[in-house]
XYZ file of C-alpha atoms in Angstrom:
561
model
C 22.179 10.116 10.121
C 18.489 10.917 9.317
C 16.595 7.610 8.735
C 15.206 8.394 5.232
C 19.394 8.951 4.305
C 19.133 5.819 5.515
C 16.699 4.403 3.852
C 18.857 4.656 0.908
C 21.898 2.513 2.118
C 20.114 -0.979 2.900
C 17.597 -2.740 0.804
C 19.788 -3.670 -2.254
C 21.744 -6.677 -0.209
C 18.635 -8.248 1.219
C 16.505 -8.911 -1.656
C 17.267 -12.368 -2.311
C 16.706 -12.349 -6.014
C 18.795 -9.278 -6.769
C 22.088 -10.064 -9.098
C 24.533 -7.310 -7.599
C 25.860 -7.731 -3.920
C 27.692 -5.107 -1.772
C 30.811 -4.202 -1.790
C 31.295 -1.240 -0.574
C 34.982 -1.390 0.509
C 35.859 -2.823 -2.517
C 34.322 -0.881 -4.995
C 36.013 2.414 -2.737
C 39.403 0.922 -2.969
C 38.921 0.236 -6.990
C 37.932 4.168 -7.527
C 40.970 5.190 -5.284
C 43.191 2.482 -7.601
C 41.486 4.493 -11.074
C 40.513 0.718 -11.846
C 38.043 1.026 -14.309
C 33.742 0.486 -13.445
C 31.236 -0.422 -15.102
C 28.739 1.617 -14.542
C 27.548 4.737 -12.574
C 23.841 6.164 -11.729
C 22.240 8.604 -9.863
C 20.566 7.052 -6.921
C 17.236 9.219 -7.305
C 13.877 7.495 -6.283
C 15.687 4.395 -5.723
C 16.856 5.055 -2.146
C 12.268 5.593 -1.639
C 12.069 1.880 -1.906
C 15.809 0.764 -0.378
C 15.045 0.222 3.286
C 11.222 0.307 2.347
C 11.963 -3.514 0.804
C 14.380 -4.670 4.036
C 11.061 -3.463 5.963
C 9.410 -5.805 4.158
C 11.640 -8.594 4.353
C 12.058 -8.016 7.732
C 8.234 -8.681 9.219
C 8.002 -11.509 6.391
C 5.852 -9.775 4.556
C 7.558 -9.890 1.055
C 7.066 -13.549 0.591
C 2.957 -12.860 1.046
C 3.630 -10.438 -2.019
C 5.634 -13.273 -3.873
C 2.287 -15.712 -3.207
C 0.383 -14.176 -5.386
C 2.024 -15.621 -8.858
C -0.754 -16.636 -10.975
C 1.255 -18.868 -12.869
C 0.076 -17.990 -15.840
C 2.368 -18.998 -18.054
C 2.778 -22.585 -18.578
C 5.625 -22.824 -20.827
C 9.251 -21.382 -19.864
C 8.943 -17.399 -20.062
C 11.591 -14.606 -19.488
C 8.741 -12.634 -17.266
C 9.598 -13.368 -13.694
C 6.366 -12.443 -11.332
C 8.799 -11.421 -8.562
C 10.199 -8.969 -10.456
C 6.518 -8.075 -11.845
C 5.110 -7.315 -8.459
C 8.012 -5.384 -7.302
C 7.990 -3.225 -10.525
C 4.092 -2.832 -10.022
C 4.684 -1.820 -5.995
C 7.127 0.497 -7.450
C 4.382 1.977 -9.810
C 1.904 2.736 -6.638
C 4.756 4.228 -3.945
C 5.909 6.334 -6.875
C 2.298 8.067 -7.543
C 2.104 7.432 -11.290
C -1.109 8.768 -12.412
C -1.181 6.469 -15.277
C 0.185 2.933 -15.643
C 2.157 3.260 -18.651
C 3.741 5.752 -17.119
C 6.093 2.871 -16.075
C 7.688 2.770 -19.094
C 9.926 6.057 -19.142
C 10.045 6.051 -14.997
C 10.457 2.917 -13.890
C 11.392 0.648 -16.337
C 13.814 2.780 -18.060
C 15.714 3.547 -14.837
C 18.829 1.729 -14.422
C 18.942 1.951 -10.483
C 15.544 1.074 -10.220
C 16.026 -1.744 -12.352
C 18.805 -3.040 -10.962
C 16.938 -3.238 -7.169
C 14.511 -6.284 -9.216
C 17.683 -7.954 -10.898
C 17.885 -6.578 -14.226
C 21.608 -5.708 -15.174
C 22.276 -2.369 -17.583
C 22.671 -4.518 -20.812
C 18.536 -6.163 -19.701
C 17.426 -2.612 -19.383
C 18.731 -1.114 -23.072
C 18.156 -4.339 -24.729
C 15.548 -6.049 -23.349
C 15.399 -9.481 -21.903
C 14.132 -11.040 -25.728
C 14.631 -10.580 -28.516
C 11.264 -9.307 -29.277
C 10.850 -6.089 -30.917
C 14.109 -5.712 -32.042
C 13.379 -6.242 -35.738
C 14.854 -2.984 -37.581
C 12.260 -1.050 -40.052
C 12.461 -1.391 -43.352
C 13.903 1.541 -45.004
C 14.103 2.304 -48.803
C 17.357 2.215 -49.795
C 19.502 5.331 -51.278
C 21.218 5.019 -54.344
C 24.279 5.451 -52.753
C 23.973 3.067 -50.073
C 24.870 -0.301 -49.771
C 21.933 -2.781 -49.563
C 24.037 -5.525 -48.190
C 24.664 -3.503 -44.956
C 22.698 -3.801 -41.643
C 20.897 -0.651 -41.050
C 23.008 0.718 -37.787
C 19.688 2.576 -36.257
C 18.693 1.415 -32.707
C 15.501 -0.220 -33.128
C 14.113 1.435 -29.054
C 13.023 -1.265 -26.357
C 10.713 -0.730 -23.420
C 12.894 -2.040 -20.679
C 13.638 -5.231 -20.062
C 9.926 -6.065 -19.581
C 6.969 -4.736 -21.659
C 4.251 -2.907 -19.424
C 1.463 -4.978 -21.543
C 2.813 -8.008 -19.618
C 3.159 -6.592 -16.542
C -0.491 -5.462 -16.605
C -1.244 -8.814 -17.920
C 0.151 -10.589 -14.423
C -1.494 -8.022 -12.509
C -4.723 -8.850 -14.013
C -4.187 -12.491 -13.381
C -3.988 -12.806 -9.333
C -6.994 -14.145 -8.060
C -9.139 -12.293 -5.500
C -9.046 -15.177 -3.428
C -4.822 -14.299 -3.124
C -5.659 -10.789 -2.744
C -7.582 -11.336 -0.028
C -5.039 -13.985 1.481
C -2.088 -11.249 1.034
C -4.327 -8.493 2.299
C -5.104 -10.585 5.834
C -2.014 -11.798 6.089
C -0.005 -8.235 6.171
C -2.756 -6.748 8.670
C -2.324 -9.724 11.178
C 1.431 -9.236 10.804
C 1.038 -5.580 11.600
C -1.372 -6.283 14.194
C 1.752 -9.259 16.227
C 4.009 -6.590 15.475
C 1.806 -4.078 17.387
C 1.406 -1.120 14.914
C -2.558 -0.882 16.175
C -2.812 -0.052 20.007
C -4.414 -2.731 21.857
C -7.886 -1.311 22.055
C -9.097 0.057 18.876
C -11.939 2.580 18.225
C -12.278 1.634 14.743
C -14.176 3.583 11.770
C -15.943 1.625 9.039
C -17.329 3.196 5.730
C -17.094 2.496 2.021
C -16.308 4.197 -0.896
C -17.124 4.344 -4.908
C -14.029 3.297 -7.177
C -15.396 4.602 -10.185
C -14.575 3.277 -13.900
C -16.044 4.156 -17.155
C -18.820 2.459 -19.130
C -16.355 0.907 -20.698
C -14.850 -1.053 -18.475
C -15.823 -4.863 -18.161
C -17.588 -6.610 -14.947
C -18.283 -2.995 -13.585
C -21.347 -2.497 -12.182
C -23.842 0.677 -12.464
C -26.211 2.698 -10.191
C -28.496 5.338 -10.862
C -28.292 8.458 -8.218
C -29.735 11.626 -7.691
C -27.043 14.385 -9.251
C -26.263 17.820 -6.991
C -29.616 20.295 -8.149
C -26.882 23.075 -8.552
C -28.607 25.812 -10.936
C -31.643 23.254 -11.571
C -34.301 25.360 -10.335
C -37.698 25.743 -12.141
C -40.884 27.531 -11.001
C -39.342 27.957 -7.568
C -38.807 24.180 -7.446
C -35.509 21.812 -7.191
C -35.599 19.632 -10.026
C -34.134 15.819 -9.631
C -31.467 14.746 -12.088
C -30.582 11.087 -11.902
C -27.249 10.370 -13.408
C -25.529 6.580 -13.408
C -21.935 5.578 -12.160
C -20.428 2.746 -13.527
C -17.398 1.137 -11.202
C -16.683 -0.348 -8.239
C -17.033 0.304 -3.898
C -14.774 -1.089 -1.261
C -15.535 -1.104 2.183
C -12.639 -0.670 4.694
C -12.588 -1.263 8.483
C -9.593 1.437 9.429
C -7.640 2.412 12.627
C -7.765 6.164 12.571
C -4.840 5.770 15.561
C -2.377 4.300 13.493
C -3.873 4.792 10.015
C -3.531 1.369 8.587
C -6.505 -0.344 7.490
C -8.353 -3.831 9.477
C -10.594 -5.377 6.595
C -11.447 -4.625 3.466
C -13.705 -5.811 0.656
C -14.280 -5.026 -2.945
C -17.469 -5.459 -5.018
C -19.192 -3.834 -7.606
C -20.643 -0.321 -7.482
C -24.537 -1.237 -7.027
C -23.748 -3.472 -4.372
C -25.851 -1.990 -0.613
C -23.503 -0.708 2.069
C -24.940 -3.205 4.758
C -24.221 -6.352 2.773
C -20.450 -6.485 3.272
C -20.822 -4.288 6.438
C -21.217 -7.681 9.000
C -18.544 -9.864 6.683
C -15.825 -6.708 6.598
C -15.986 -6.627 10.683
C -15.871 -10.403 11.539
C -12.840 -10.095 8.937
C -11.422 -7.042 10.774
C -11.486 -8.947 13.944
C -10.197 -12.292 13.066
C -6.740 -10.397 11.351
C -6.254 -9.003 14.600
C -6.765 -12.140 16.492
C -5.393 -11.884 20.182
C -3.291 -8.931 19.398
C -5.989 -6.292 19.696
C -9.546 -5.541 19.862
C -11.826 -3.505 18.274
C -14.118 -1.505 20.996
C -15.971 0.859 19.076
C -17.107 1.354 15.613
C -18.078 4.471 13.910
C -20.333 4.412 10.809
C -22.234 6.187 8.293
C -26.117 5.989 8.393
C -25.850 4.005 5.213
C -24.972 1.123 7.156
C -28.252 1.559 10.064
C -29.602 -2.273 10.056
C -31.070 -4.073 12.657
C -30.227 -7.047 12.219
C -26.231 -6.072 11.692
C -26.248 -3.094 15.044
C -27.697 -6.050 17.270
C -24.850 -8.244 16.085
C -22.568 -5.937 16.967
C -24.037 -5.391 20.291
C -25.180 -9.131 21.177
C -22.525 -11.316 19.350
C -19.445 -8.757 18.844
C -19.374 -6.754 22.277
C -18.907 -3.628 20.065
C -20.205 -0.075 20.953
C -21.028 1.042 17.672
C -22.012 4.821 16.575
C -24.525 5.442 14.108
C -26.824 8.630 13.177
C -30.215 7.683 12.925
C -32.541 8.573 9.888
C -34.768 11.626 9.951
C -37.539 9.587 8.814
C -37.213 6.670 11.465
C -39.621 6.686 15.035
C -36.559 6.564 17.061
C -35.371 10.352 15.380
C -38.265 11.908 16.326
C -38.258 9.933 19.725
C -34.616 11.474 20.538
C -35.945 15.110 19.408
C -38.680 15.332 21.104
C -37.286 14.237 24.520
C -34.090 16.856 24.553
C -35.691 18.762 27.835
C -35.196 15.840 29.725
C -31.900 14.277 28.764
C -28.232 14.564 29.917
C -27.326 17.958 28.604
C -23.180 18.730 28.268
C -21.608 21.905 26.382
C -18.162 23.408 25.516
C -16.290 26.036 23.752
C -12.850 26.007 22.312
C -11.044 28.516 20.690
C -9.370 28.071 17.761
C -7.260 31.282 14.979
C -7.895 31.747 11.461
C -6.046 33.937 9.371
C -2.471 34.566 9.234
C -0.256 37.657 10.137
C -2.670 41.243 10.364
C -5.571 38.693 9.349
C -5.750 36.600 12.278
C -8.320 36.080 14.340
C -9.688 34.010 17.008
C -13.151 32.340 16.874
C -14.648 30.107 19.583
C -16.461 26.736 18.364
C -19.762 25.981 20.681
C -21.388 22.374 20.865
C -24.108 21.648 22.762
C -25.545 17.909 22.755
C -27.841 15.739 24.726
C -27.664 12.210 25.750
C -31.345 10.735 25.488
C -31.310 7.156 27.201
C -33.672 3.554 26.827
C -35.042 4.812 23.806
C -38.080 1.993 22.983
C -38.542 3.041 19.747
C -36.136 1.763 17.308
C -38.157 -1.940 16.461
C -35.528 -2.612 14.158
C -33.423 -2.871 17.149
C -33.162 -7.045 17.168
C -32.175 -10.038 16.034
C -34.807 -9.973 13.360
C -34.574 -6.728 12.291
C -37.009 -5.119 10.632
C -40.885 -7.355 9.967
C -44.572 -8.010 10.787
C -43.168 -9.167 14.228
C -42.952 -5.375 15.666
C -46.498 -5.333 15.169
C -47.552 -8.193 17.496
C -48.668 -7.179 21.299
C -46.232 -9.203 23.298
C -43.189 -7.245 20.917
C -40.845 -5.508 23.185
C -38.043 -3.474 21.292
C -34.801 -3.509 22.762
C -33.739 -0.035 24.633
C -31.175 1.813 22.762
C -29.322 5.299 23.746
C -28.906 8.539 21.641
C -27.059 11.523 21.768
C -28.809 14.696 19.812
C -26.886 17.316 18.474
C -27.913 21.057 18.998
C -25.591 22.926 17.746
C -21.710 22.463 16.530
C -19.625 24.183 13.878
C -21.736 22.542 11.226
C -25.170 23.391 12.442
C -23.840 27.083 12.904
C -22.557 27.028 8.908
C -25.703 25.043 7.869
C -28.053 26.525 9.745
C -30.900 24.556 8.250
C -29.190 20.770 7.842
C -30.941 18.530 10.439
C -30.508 17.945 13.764
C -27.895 15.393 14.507
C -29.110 12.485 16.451
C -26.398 9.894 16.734
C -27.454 5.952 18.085
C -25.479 4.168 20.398
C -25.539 0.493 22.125
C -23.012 2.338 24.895
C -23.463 4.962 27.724
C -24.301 8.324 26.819
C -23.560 9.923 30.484
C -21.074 11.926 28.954
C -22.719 12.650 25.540
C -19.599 15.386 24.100
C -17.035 11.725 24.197
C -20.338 9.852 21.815
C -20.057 12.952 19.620
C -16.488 12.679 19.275
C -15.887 9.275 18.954
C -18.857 9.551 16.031
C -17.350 12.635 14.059
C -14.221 11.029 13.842
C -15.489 9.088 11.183
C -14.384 11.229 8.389
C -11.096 10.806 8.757
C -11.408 7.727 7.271
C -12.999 9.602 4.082
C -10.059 12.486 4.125
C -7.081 10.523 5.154
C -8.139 6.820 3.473
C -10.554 7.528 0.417
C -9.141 11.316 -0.470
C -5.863 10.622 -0.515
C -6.220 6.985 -2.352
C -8.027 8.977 -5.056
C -5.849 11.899 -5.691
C -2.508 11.246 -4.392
C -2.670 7.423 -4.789
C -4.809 6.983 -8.328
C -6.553 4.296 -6.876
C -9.017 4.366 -10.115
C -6.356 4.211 -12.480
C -5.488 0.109 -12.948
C -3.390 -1.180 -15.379
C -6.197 -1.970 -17.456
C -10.269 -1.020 -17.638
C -11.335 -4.102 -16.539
C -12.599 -5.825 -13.299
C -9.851 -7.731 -12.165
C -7.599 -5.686 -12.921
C -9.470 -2.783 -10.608
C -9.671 -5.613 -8.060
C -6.061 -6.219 -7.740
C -5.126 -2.373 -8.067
C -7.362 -1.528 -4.934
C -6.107 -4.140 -3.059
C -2.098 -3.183 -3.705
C -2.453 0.712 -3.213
C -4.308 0.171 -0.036
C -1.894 -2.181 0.943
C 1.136 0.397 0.196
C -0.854 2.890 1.349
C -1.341 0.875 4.518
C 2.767 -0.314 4.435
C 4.741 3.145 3.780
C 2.326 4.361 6.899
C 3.879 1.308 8.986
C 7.427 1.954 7.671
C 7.013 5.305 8.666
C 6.565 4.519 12.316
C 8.561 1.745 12.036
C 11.482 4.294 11.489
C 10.300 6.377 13.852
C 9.659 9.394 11.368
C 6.335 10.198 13.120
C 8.010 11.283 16.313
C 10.360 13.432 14.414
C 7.956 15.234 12.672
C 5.189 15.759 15.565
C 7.955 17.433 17.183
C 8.026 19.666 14.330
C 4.124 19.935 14.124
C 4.619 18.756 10.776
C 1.920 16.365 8.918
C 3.172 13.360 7.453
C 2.034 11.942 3.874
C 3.669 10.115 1.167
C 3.483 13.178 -1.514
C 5.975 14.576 1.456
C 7.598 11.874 2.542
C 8.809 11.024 -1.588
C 9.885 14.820 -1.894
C 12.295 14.532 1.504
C 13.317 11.166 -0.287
C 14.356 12.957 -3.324
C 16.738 15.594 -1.353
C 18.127 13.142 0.481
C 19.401 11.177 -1.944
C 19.630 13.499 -4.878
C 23.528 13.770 -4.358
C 23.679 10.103 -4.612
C 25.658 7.436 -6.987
C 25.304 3.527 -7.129
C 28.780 2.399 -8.786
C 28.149 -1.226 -10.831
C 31.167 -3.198 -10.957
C 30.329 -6.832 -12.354
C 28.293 -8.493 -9.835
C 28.839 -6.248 -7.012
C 27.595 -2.309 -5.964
C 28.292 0.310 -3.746
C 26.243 3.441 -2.872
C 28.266 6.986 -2.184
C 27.745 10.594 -1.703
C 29.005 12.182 -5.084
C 31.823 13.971 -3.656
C 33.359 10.763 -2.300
C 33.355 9.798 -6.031
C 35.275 12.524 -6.751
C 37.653 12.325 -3.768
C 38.313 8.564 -4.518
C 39.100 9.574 -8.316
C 41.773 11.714 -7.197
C 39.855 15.156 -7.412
C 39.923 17.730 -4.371
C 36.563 18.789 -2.983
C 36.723 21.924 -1.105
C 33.516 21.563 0.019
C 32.024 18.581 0.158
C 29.401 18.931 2.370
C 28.190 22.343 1.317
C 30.628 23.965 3.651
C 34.176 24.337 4.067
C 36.389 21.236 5.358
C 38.832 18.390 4.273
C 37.646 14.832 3.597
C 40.812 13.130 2.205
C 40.665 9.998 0.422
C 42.364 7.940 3.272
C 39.129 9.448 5.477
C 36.810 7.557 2.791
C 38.575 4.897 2.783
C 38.885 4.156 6.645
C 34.903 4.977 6.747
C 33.993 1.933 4.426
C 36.566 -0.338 6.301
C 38.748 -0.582 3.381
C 41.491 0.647 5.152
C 42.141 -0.237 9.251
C 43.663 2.044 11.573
């Protein structure tokens, strides 16, 4: 059976706080008996979080999730936070662009519902009473004013998304962070990073609008598109209210290390030496980070010598055009290691295609004296005294590559480097892997994820939404491999992705019921529904054969050989 069918079969059983338990032989004999059943449902996106949740369970992850009750109620309350989180995990997976979008999709669904232990009477009515007062009505002159008005007053499920947002907005960072550490270091014993990782660091704006409270602001310079005056580029400053993370991310296994949130105006280099340390006490013993490519937005001193002196971490960095140790590395690309290739690669499709051969050409420049900043102290008067000796660091400059031959007048590429640069092409690649991190992390958060769309416009709440959707992004990524989808699909040469992955969910399981009988459940194809009833299926399976009720039977054990 393909794992995502059976993906759909598990989960319901082992949740610990889930009213129904399995009976699948039971339930299968009561439909062959015509015994009457509660209720039926179509399985639809619940089967996307069935073995998802056992996955959880499974690595002990689900009872970091349940840590993070604020306990913000102090009185007795209907709301139950483990049903909360689960509904708000749900929310994420399912790629709701906006929060209350809960209400009619989640909350409304009986099967989804009944996975967080709400029965079908909880998710009509409610689990208060609140908001069931009728509206007043004028009364007709032939009716009878001493009768109840028989109108359905509607309830939003059996919890209201105000609350949920409400808990959401109430977990402290410091649980966040707790709940985020905790799942990477279980990934990490678990060995879902490879033992040596050539990690990628960079951070990212979460942006909110003015609106929204404890946001911070910068001012920026704004693209000059169509800004030209008197031959000259005009700056336009525009300011960004929100948020930035910064994530420490295994581009091997795609899961994230570290990560930290903050406002917007917050540097890039002020996390940047807190994220890492983080990064490599989650993986403890269980794997080590090697490398580290960056963005020049993190180029420090103080922080690259760290790395280097304290960290053991060969780190990749381009250097600024305006520093001594750029025009150092320029100037000296007649003597230095040079090392080209070529590689051919089609675009176009059908009569269209064509083949067009990529050229790089770099140079590895070594013991560079220049870069002062170089040092324990950084940056300071002290590069100015006349015993100051600045410590030797290696570059690689880039000639040409695909993007100097589309931007023809960008600047020359010099890329810094505390390791060897005797092979100067593996520097260059292990630097421009660095945007995957921005395509495959940040992208995809963004527009597949909503990572800027909390439950409501305020800090915390942003806080806590960052840290969830990175975490599921981080978790359906793991449960993926953990199936061992990834194979299946390289073989293919297919690329994996949750927009993907929750459309192969839906087919799978679109031909699905959940029967409800009391306090126990059983999932089936829809024919065997049918079959059990009493009703002949000529073809159950899309093609021609006989499945008799006796062969149902016998296949849930509720009948032995």
């Amino acid at each position: 059976m393909n794992p995502i069918a059976e993906a759909s079969q598990k989960i319901i059983e082992r949740l610990s706080w889930c009213t129904a338990s399995r009976d699948q032989a039971g339930i299968a004999s009561d439909l062959a008996e015509r015994e009457e059943i509660s209720e039926v449902y179509g399985l639809g996106e619940a089967g996307l979080f069935d073995e998802f949740f056992y996955f959880l369970e499974e690595l002990g992850i689900m009872k970091l999730f349940m840590g993070l009750d604020p306990n913000r109620n102090q009185r007795s309350s209907n709301i139950k936070f483990p049903a909360v989180i689960l509904i708000y995990l749900m929310r994420i997976v399912a790629g709701l662009r906006f929060f209350w979008h809960i209400n009619p999709v989640i909350l409304s669904s009986q099967s989804l519902m009944r996975l967080v232990g709400f029965n079908g009477r909880e998710v009509r009515e409610g689990t208060s009473a609140r908001g069931r007062k009728k509206p007043v009505a004028e009364p007709c002159d032939d009716s009878d004013p001493s009768r109840d008005d028989p109108r359905p007053t509607p309830i939003r499920g059996p919890y209201c998304p105000d609350s949920i947002a409400a808990y959401i907005q109430a977990i402290a960072a410091s649980a966040l962070e707790r709940l985020f550490n905790g799942v990477v270091t279980i990934l990490a014993a678990h060995s879902f990073f490879p033992k040596k990782i050539h990690a990628l660091m960079d951070s990212s704006e979460i942006q909110s609008t003015e609106r929204c409270r404890g946001c911070g602001k910068v001012s920026k310079e704004k693209a000059p598109e169509l800004r030209r005056r008197k031959k000259r580029i005009r700056k336009v400053l525009e300011t960004v209210f929100g948020f930035k993370i910064w994530v420490v991310w295994d581009p091997a296994s795609r899961l994230p290390i570290a990560l930290r949130f903050a406002t917007i105006e917050v540097s890039d280099v002020d996390f940047a030496g807190e994220v890492v340390q983080q990064a490599v006490t989650n993986l403890a013993d269980h794997a080590t980070i090697v490398s580290l490519a960056m963005d020049r937005g993190f180029i420090d001193g103080k922080f690259l010598w760290w790395l280097h002196d304290t960290m053991h971490i060969t780190f990749y960095i381009p250097a600024k055009t305006n520093m001594d140790v750029y025009a150092d590395a320029v100037s000296l690309t007649a003597g230095g290691i040079r090392e080209t290739r070529e590689k051919a690669r089609s675009v176009g499709k059908g009569s269209n295609k064509t083949t067009v051969v990529d050229h790089w050409d770099v140079v590895g420049i070594e013991a560079l004296t220049s870069a002062g900043f170089y040092g324990e102290l950084g940056s300071g008067s002290h590069q100015n005294r006349k015993d100051f000796t600045a410590n030797p660091l290696n570059a690689v400059v880039v000639l040409d590559d695909p993007f100097k031959r589309n931007n023809p007048d960008s600047d020359t590429l010099v890329i810094l480097t505390n390791g060897s640069v005797q092979k100067p092409l593996e520097v260059y690649d292990a630097y421009d892997a660095r945007s995957e991190i921005e395509n495959a992390l940040f992208r995809e958060a963004k527009q597949a994820w909503f990572i800027e769309r909390p439950a409501r416009n305020n800090a915390d709440a942003f806080r806590s939404h960052v840290y969830l959707t990175v975490l599921m992004m981080a978790l359906t990524a793991a449960f993926q491999t953990w199936m061992d989808q990834q194979d299946k699909l390289a073989q293919k040469g297919q690329e994996t992705g949750i927009r993907k992955f929750r459309e192969k969910v839906r087919q799978e399981n679109g031909n699905k019921l959940i029967v409800f009988e009391g306090d126990r459940y059983a999932i089936f194809d829809a024919y065997e529904v049918f079959i059990l009833c009493g009703t002949n299926v000529r073809m159950p399976t899309g093609v021609p054969e006989s499945i008799s009720k006796r062969d149902i039977l016998l296949k849930y054990g509720a009948l032995r050989e």
